[in-house]
CSV table of C-alpha atoms and ligand atoms in Angstrom, one decimal:
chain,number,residue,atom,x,y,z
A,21,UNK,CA,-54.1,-19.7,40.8
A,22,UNK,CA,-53.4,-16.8,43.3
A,23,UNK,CA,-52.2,-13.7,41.7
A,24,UNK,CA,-49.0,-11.4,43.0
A,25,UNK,CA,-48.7,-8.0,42.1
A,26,UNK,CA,-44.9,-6.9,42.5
A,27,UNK,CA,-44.3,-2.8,43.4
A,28,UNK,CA,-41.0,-1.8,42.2
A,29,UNK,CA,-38.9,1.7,42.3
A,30,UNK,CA,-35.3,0.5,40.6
A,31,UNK,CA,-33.3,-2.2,39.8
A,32,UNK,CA,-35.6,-4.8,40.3
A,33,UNK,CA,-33.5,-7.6,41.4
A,34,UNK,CA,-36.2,-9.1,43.8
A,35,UNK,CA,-38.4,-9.2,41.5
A,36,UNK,CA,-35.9,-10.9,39.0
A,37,UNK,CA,-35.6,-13.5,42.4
A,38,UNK,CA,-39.8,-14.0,42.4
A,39,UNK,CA,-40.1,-14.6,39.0
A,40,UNK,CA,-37.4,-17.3,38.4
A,41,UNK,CA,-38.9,-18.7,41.7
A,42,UNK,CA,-42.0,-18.7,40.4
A,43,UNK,CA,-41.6,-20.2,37.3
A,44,UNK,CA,-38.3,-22.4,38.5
A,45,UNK,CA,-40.4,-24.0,41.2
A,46,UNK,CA,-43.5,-23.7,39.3
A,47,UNK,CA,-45.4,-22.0,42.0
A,48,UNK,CA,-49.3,-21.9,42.2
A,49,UNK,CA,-49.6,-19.1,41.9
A,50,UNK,CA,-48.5,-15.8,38.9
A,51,UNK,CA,-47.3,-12.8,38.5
A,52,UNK,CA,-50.2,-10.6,37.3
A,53,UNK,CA,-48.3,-7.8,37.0
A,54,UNK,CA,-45.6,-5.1,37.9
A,55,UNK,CA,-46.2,-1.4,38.7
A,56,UNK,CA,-43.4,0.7,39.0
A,57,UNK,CA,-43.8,3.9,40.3
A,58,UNK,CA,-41.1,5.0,38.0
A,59,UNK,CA,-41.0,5.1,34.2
A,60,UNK,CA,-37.6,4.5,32.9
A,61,UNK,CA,-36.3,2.3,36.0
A,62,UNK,CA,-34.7,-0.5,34.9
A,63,UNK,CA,-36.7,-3.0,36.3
A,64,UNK,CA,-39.4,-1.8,34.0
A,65,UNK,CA,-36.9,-2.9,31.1
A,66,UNK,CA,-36.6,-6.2,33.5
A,67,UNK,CA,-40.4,-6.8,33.3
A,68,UNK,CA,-41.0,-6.3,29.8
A,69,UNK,CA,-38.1,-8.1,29.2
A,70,UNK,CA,-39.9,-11.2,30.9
A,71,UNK,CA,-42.9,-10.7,29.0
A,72,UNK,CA,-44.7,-9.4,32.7
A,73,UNK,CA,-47.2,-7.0,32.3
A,74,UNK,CA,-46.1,-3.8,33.5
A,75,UNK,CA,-48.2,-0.9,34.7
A,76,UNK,CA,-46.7,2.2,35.5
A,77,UNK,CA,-48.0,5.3,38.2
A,78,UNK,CA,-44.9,7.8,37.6
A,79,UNK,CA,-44.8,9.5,40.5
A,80,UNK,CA,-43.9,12.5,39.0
A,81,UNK,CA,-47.0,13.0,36.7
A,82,UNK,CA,-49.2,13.9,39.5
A,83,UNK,CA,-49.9,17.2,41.1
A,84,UNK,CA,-50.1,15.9,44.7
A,85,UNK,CA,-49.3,12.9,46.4
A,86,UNK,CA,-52.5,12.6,47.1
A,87,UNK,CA,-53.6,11.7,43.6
A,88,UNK,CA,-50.7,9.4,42.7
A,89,UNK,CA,-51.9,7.4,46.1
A,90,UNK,CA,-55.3,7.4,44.5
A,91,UNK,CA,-54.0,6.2,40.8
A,92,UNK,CA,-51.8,3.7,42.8
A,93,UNK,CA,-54.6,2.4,45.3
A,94,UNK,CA,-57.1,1.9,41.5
A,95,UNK,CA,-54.3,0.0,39.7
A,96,UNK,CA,-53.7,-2.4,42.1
A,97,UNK,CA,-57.7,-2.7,43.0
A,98,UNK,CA,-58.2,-3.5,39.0
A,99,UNK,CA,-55.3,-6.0,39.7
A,100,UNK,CA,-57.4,-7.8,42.2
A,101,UNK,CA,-54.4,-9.4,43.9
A,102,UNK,CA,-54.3,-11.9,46.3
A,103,UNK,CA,-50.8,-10.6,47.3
A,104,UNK,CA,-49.1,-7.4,47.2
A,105,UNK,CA,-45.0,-7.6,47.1
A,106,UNK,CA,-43.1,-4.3,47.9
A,107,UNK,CA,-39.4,-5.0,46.1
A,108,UNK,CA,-37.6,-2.1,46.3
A,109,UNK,CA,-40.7,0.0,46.2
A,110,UNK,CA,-39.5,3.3,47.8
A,111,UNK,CA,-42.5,5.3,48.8
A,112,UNK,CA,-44.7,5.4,51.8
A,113,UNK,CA,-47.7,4.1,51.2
A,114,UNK,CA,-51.1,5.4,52.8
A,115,UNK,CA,-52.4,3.7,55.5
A,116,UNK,CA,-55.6,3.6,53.8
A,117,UNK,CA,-54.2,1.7,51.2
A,118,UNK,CA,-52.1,-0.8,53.2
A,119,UNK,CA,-55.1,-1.4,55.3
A,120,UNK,CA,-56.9,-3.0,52.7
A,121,UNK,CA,-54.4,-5.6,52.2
A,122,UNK,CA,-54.0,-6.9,55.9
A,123,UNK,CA,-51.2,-9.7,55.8
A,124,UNK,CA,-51.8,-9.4,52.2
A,125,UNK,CA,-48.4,-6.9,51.5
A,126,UNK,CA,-45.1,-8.0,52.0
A,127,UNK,CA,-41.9,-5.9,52.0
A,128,UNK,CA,-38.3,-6.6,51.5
A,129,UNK,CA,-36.0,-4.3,53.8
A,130,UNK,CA,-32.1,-4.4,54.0
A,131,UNK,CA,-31.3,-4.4,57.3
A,132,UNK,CA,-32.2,-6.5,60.7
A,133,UNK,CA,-35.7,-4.6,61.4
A,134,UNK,CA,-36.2,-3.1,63.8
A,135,UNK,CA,-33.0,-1.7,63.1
A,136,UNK,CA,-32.2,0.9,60.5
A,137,UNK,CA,-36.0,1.7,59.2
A,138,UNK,CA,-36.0,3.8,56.1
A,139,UNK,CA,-32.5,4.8,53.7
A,140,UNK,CA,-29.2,4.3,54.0
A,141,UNK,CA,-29.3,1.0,55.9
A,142,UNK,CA,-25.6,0.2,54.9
A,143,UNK,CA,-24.2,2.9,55.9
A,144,UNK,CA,-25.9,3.5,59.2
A,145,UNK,CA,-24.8,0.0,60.0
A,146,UNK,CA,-21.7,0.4,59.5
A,147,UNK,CA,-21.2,3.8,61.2
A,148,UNK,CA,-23.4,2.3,64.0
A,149,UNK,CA,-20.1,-0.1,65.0
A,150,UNK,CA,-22.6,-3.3,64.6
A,151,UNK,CA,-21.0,-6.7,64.1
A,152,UNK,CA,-24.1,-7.8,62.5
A,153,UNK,CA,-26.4,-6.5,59.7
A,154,UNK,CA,-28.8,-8.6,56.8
A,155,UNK,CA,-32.4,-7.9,55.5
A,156,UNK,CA,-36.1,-9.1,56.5
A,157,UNK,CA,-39.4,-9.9,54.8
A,158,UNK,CA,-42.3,-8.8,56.8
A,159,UNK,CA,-45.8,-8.1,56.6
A,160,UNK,CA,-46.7,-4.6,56.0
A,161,UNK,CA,-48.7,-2.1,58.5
A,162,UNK,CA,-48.8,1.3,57.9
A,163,UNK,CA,-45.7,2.3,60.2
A,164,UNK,CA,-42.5,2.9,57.9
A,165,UNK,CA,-40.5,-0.4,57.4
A,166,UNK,CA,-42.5,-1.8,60.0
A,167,UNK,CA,-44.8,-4.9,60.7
A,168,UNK,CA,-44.8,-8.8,61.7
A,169,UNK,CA,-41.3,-10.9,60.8
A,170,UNK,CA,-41.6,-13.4,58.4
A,171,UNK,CA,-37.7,-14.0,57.8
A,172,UNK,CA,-34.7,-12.6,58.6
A,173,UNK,CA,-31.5,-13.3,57.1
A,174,UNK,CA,-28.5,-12.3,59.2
A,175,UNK,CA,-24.6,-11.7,58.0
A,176,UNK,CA,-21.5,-10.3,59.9
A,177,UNK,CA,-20.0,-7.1,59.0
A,178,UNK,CA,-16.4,-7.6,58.3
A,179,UNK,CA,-13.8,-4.9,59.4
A,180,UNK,CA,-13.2,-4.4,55.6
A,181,UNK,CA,-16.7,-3.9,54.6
A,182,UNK,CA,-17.8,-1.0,52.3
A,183,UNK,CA,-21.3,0.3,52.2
A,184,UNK,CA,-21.2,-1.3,48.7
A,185,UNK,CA,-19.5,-5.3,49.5
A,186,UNK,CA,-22.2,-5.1,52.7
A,187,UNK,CA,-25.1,-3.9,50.1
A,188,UNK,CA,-23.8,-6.6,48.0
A,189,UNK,CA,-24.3,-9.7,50.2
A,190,UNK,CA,-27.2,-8.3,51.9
A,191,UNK,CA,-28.3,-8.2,48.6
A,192,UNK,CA,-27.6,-11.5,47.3
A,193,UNK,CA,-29.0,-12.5,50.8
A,194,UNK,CA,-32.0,-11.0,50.1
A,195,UNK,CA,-33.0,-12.5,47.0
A,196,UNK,CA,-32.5,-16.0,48.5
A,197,UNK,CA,-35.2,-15.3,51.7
A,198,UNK,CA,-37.9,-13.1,49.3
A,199,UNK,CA,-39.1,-15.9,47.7
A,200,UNK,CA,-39.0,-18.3,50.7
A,201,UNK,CA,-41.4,-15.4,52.4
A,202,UNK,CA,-43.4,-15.2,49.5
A,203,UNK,CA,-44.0,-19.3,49.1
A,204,UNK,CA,-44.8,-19.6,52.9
A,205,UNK,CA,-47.5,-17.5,52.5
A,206,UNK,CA,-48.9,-18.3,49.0
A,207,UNK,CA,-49.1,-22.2,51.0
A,208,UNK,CA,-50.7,-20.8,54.3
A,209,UNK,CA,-47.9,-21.9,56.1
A,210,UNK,CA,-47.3,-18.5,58.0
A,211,UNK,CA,-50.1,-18.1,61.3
A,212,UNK,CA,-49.4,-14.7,62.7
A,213,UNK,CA,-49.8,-14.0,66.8
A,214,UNK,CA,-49.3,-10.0,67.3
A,215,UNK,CA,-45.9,-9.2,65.7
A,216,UNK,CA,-44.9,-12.5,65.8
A,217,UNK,CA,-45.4,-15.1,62.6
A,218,UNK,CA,-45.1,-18.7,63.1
A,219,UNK,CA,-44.1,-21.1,60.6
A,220,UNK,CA,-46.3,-24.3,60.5
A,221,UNK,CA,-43.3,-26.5,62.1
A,222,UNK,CA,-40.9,-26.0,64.6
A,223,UNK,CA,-38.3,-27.4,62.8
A,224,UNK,CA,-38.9,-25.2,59.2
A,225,UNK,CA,-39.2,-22.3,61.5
A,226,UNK,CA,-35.0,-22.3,62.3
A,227,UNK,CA,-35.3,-21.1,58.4
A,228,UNK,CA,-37.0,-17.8,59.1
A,229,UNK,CA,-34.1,-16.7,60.5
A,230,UNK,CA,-30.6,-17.4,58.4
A,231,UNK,CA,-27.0,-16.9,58.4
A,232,UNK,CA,-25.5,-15.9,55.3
A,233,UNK,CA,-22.0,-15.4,54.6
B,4,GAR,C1,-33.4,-3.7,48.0
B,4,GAR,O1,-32.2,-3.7,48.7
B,4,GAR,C2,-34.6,-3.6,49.0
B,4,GAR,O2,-34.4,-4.3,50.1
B,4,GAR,C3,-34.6,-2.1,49.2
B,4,GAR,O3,-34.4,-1.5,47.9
B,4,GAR,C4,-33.5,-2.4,47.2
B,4,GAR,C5,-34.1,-2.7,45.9
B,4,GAR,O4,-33.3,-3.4,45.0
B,4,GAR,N1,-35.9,-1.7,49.7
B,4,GAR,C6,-36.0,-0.8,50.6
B,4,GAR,O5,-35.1,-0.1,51.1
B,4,GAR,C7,-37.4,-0.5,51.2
B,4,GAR,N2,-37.4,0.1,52.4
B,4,GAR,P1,-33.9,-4.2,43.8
B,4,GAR,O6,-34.7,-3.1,43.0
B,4,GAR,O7,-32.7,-4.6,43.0
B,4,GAR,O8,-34.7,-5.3,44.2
């Protein structure tokens, strides 16, 4: 059974999504564990809640970022994952570290990549005037928010959109593709050519990218 290890910062919400997917479609595959880089973030409450074991690198209890990378890059090695899930995990990882999971790490982003890399996706979305706005899963290289597209999922920004009802669908949206990302590559279905990942058919590949309302 493939292991996931899940890297979380806040609410965990996609990580809620993985592990009712996981056990709700009773994937091959388990979630060996959470690390969260924070202590009292409430999806540590979320993972001990689910009975997930739950490691946690506080980000504050190093003196450099150089040592919490270390501590970080150790856990996960003693984790031995086959995959590495970045929900909502809001540091910058060394590329060092990402490098040794090639097409092994996945990250959740909330906006249409390459648009709006880093914070504030919402916002910048809706300042930038854009009629259209949504989230992707992609493969993680060492470049901030940045690597080969597994899914997208696309919405319209209404004229009466907020920062927080367009962070709210996106987020909703979000939770939906996550898991589908995460199942197409726990069943080898995903072959990727440069920055470009092909799902095995033509037909299942109209899914990687999705409207949402
Ligand atoms: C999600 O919107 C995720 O896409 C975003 O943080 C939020 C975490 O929510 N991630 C990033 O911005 C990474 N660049 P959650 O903790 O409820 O899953």
């Amino acid at each position: 059974m493939k292991k996931i290890v899940v890297l979380v910062s806040g609410r965990g919400s996609n990580m809620t999504a993985l592990l009712d997917a996981c056990s709700e479609q009773r994937w091959n595959a388990r979630i060996e564990a959470v690390i969260s880089d924070r202590p009292h973030s409430p999806a540590c409450d979320r993972a001990r809640s689910r009975g997930v074991r739950l490691e946690v690198v506080d980000a504050n209890g190093f003196a450099s970022r150089q040592a919490f990378n270390q501590s970080l890059g150790d856990t996960l090695a003693c984790l031995q994952p086959d995959l590495v899930v970045l929900a909502g995990f809001m540091r910058i990882l060394p590329t060092e570290l990402v490098e040794q999971y090639p097409l092994r790490m996945l990250n959740i982003h909330p906006s249409l990549l390459p648009a709006f890399p880093g914070l504030h996706t919402h916002r910048r979305a809706l300042d930038s005037g854009a009629r259209i706005h949504g989230a992707t899963v992609h493969y993680v290289s060492p470049e901030l928010d940045a690597g080969p597209i597994i899914a997208q999922a696309a919405l319209a920004i209404q004229d009466v959109d907020t920062e927080s009802t367009l962070a709210a669908r996106v987020l909703s949206a979000e939770h939906h593709i996550l898991p589908l990302a995460v199942k197409w590559h726990l069943d080898g279905r995903l072959q990727v050519d440069g920055a470009r990942v092909r799902l095995d058919s033509p037909a299942a590949a109209e899914t990687q990218s999705m409207w949402f309302a």
